[in-house]
Steps between C-alpha positions, in 0.01 A plus 500: 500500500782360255447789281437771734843407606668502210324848411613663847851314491635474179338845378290333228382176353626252264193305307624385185802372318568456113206216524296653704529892268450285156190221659343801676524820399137632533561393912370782698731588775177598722347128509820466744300619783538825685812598640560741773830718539597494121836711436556322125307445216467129405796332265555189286833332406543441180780273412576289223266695292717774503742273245183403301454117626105435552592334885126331461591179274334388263239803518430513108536866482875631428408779422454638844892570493763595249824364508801734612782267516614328233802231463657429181782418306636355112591200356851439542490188261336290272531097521251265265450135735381195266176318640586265753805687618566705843576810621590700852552345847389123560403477122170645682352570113535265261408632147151378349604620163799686302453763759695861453596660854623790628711590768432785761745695651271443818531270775445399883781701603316810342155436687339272255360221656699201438142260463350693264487271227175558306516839592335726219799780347478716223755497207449775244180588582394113445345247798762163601589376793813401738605165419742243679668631839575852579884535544680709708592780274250415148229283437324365179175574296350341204523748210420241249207677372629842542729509131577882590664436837859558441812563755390810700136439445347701792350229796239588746505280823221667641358872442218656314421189290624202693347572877716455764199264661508265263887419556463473776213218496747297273793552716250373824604861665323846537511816297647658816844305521564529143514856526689479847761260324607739203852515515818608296293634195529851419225739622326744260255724700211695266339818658136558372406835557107509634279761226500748786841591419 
């Protein structure tokens, strides 16, 4: 009855969001049941698997999606912190070891989650992590053994290498509100033309 109404009603059904397209996608439509007085063919919703965030954690397979937002940004500075000494808001890290970091033009004001310490980045092309508190407009990350990272050294936050999921599991928040919190960066849009074209 549900979905008879919702076929008659609405003018078509809605089965399947970003979880349901990716954990099902061999679903056949028909096991629904029959429906009488059909006027639309039956839809799904994707959502945040339009942006390239798997919305099924933990799944194992990334590579149902492809990333099409990325956030980034440079080192702005350099600053070398002896073992033993601190660093950022509430001396929240506390250096293990002569310890280089570098500073992000990136903060919570921009959309980065301001408890995502231990959050994987990439700095040149090279694996660290966020360390110490995220600040307002910058935050810090261990470049210690990254020798070539040098002011301007290009910083992925999240993207094609660093996933967007992941941040969000060290942050204790979702995919989804990181990319609803983006603010005051500058946009770059890419077109991709399809190989009909």
């Amino acid at each position: 009855d549900v979905l008879q109404t919702l076929q008659s009603e609405v003018g078509g059904l809605s089965v399947a969001n970003s979880a349901g397209i990716l954990a099902w996608q061999t679903i056949q439509i028909s096991k629904l049941g029959p429906l009488e007085h059909s006027r639309d063919e039956t839809w799904a919703r994707p959502g945040i698997m339009l942006y390239g965030a798997d919305p099924i954690l933990n799944s194992g397979d990334e590579s149902q999606v492809q990333a099409v937002m990325t956030l980034s940004s440079e080192l702005i500075a350099i600053q070398q912190v002896n073992k033993g000494e601190s660093a950022g808001y509430s001396s929240l890290f506390t250096a293990e070891r002569d310890t280089r970091l570098g500073v992000v033009a990136c903060g919570y004001a921009d959309g980065y989650p301001r408890l995502a310490t231990g959050a994987p980045v990439m700095v040149s092309g090279q694996f660290t992590q966020v360390v110490g508190r995220v600040s307002m407009d910058m935050l810090f990350v261990d470049i210690t053994d990254i020798p070539q990272a040098e002011i301007g050294a290009e910083v992925e936050l999240w993207g094609n290498k660093v996933l967007a999921n992941t941040v969000a599991e060290a942050a204790g928040t979702s995919a989804y509100e990181l990319f609803c919190n983006v603010k005051r960066a500058s946009f770059a849009y890419n077109t991709v033309k399809s190989n009909s074209q």
